[in-house]
Tab-separated table of C-alpha atoms in Angstrom:
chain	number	residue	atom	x	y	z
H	1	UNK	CA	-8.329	4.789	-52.623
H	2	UNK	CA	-5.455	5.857	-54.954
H	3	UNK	CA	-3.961	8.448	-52.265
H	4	UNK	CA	-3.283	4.967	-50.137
H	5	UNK	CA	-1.970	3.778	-53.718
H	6	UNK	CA	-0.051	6.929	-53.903
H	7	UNK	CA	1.153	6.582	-50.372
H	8	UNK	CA	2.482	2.903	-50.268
H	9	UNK	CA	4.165	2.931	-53.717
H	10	UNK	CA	5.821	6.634	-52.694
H	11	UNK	CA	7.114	4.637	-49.692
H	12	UNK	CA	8.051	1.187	-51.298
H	13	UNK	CA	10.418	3.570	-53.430
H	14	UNK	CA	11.831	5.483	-50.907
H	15	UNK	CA	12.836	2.167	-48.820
H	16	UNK	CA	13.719	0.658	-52.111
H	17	UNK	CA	16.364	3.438	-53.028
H	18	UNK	CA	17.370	4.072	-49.891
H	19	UNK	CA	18.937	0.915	-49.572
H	20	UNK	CA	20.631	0.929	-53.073
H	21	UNK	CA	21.620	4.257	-52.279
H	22	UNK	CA	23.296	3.364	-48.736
H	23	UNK	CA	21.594	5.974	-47.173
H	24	UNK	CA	22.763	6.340	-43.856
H	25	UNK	CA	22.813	10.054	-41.940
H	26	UNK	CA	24.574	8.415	-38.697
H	27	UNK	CA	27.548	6.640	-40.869
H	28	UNK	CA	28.141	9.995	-43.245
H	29	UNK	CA	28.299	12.138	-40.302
H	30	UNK	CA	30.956	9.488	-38.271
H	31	UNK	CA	32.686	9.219	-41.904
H	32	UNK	CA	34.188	12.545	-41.434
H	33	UNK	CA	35.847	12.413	-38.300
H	34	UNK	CA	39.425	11.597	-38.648
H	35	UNK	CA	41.722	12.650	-35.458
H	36	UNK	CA	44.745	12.492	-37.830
H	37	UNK	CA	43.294	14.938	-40.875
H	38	UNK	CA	41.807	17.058	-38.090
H	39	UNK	CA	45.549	17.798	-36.988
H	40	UNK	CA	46.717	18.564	-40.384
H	41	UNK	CA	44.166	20.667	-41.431
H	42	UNK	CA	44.777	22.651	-38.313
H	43	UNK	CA	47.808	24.298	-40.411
H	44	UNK	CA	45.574	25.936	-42.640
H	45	UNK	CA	44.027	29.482	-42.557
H	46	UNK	CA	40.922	30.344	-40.347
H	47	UNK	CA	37.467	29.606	-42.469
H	48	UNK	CA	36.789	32.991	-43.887
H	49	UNK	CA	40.700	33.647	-44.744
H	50	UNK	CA	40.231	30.054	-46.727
H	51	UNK	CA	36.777	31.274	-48.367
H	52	UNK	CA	38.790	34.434	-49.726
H	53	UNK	CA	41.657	32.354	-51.117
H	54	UNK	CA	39.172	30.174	-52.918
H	55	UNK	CA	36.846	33.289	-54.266
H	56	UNK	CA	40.511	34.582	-55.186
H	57	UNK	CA	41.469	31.498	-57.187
H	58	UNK	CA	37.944	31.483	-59.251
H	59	UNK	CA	38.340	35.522	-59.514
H	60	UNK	CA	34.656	36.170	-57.890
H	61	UNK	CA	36.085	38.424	-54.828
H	62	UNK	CA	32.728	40.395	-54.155
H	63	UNK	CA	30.875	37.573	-52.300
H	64	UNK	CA	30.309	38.638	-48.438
H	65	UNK	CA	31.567	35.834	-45.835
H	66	UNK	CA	29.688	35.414	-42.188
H	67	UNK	CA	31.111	32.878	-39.765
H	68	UNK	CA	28.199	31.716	-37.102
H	69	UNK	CA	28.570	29.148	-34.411
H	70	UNK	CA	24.870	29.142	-34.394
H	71	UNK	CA	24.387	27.952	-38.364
H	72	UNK	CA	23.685	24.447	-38.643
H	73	UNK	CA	25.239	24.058	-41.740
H	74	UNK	CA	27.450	26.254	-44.762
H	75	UNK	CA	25.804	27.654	-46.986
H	76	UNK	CA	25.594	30.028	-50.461
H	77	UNK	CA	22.887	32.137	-51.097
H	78	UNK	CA	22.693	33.987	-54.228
H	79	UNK	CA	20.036	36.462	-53.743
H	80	UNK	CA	22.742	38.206	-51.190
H	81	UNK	CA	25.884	37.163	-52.610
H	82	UNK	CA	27.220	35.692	-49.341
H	83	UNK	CA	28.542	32.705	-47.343
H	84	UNK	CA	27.705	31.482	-44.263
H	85	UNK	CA	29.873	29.474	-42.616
H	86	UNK	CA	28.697	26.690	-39.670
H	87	UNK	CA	30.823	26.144	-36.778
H	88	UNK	CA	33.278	23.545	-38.818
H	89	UNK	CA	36.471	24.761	-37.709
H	90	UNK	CA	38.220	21.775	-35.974
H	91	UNK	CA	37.367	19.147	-38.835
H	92	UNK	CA	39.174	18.463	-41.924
H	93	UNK	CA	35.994	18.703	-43.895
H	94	UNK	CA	35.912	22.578	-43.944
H	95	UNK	CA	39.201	22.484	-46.502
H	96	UNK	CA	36.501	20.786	-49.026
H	97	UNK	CA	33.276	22.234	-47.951
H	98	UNK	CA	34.065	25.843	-48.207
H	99	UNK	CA	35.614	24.742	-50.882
H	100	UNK	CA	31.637	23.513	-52.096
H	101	UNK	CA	30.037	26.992	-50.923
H	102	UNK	CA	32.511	29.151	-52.949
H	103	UNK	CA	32.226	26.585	-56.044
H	104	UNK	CA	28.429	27.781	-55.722
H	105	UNK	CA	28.964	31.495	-55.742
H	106	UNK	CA	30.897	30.898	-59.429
H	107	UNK	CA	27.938	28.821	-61.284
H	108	UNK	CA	25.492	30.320	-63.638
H	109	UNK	CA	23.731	32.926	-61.844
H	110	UNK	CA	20.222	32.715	-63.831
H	111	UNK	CA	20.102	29.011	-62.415
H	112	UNK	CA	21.024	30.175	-58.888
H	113	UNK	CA	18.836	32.839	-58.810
H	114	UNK	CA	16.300	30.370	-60.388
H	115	UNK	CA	16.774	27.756	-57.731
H	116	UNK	CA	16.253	30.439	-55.042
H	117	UNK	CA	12.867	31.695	-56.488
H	118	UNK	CA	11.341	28.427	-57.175
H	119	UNK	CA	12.340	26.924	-54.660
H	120	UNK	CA	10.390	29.500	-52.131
H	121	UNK	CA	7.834	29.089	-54.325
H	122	UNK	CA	7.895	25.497	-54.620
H	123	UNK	CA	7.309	25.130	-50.246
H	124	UNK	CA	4.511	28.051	-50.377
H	125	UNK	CA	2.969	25.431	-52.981
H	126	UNK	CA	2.852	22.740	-50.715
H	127	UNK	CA	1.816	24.882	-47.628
H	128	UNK	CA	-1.187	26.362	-49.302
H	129	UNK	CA	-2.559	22.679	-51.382
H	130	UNK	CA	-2.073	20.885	-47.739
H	131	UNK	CA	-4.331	23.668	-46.029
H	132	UNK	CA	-7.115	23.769	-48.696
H	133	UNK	CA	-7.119	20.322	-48.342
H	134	UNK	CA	-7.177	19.933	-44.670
H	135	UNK	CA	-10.168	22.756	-45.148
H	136	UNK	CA	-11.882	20.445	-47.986
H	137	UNK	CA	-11.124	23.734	-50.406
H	138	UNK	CA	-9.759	21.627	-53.192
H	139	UNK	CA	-12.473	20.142	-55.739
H	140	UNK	CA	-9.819	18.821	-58.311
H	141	UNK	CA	-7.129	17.445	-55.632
H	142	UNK	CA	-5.502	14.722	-57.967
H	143	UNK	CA	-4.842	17.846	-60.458
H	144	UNK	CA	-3.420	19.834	-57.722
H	145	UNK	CA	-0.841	16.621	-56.710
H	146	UNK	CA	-0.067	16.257	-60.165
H	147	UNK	CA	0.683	20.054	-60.383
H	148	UNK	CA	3.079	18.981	-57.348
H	149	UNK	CA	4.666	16.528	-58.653
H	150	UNK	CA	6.045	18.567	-61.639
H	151	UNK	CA	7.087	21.105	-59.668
H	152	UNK	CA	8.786	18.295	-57.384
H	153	UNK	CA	10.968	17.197	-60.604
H	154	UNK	CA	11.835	20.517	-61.528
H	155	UNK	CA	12.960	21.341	-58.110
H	156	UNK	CA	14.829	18.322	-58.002
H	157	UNK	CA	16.368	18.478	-61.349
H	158	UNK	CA	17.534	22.033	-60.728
H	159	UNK	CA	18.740	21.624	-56.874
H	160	UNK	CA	20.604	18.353	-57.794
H	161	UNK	CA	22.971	19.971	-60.534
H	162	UNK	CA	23.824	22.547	-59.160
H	163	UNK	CA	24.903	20.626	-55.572
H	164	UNK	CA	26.259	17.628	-58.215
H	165	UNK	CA	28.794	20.276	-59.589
H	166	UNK	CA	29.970	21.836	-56.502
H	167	UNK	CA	30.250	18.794	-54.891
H	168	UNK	CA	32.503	17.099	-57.573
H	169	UNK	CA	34.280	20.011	-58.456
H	170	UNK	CA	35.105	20.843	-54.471
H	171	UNK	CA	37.796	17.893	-53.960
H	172	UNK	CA	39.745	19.133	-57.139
H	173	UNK	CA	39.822	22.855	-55.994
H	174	UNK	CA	40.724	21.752	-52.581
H	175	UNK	CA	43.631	19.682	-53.831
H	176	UNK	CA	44.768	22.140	-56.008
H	177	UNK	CA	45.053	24.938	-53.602
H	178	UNK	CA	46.783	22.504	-50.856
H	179	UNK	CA	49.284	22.189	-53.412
H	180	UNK	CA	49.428	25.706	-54.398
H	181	UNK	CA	50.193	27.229	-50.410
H	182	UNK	CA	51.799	23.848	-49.925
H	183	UNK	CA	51.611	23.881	-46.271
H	184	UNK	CA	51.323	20.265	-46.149
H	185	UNK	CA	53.813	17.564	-47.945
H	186	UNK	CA	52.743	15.713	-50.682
H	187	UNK	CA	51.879	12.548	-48.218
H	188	UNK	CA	49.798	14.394	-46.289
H	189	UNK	CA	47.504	16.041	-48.998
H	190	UNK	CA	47.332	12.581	-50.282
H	191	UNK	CA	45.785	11.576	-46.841
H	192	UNK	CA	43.744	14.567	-46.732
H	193	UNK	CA	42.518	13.991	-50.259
H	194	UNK	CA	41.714	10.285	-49.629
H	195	UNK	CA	39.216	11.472	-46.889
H	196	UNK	CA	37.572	13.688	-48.934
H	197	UNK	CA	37.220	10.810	-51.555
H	198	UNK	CA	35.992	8.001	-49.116
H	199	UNK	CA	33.169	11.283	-47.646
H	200	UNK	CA	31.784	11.701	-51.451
H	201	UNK	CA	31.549	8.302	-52.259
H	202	UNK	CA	28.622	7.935	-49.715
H	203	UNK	CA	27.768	11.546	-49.422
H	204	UNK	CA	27.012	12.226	-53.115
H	205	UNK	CA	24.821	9.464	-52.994
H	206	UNK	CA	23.282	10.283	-49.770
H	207	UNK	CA	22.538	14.236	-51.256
H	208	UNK	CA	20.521	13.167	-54.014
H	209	UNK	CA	18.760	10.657	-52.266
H	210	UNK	CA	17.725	13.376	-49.801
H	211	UNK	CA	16.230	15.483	-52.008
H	212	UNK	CA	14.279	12.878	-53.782
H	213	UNK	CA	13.461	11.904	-50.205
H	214	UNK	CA	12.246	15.451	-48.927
H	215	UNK	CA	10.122	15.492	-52.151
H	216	UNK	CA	8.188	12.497	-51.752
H	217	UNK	CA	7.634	13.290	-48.128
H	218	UNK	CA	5.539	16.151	-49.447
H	219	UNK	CA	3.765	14.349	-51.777
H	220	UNK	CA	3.152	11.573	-48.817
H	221	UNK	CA	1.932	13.782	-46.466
H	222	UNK	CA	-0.410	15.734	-49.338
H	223	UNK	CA	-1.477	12.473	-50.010
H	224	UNK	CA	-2.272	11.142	-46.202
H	225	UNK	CA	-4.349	14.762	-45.731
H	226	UNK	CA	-6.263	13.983	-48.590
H	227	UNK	CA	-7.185	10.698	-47.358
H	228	UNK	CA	-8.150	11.123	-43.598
H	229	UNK	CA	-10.158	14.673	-44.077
């Protein structure tokens, strides 16, 4: 009885703060397209010529760049140092979100390296508690859920800041170097700037709601094998 607890109050939340949150994956994604910023962006370098210019700017040169059509999305990762890049080159977006992946390689390395372990560690948790369960190999399984959901706060505490700070910080180096190369006119960064502004406003919002939301997932589903075995 208190997994079905567990399971409607995990869900009354989740449609609770989704709503306050405005989370909406369809309306983020059409947010970003913008005919007019995708022309002026066009002026500026390839992706991996613009990664360089930002690693140059926040004097961390050593990170390794790798453009793939086939990557769903940019990303960091610190245990290698390098950058993949998604197939983002005809939208304005990329100015700002390699702006975001190199803003990554710069912050504290102990928490990136951190984030990387436990967060490995963190899935192989919930892989191994859902098969003992589904196996009836767990004797104690509210200890083992509440042993998730620490590990669910510290993996969301620790994932959050660090995407928080890139993500505010990106606009601001983006701006800056715009006006540095000054390839656009004022007018136009402004425009280009606004976007970015008008994309953070729902998609900061949206990020840490879907973290919280791929957290409590777990726990739901964890909660739903426990129930029905």
């Amino acid at each position: 009885m208190e997994f079905v607890i567990i399971i409607v109050i995990s869900l009354m939340f989740l449609v609770i703060l989704g709503y306050i949150f405005g989370y909406n994956i369809n309306k983020l994604k059409n947010i970003g397209k913008n005919k007019e910023l995708d022309e002026l962006s066009k002026k500026y370098p390839d992706n991996i010529t613009l990664c360089k210019d930002y690693l140059k700017k926040l004097n961390n040169v050593n990170v390794e760049i790798e453009e793939s059509k086939d990557a769903k999305s940019s990303l960091y990762i610190a245990i290698t140092n390098k950058i993949y890049i998604a197939n983002i080159t005809n939208t304005y977006t990329r100015i700002q979100t390699l702006a975001h992946e190199c803003l990554h390689s710069v912050q504290d390395r102990k928490i990136l390296l951190f984030n990387f372990i436990f967060s490995n560690i963190y899935l192989l948790y919930f892989i191994i508690i859902c098969a003992l369960a589904i196996f009836q190999k767990l004797e104690n399984e509210m200890m083992f859920l509440t042993i998730f959901l620490i590990l669910s706060m510290i993996y969301y505490m620790v994932r959050i800041y660090l995407e928080n700070d890139a993500m505010i910080k990106a606009k601001y180096l983006a701006k800056e170097y715009m006006e540095e190369v000054k390839i656009s006119t004022t007018d136009e960064i402004e425009k280009i700037v606004t976007g970015f502004d008008t994309i953070n406003n729902l998609g900061i919002k949206c990020t840490n709601y879907h973290f919280f939301l791929m957290s409590i997932v777990k726990i739901i589903i964890y909660s739903i094998i426990c129930y029905i075995r």
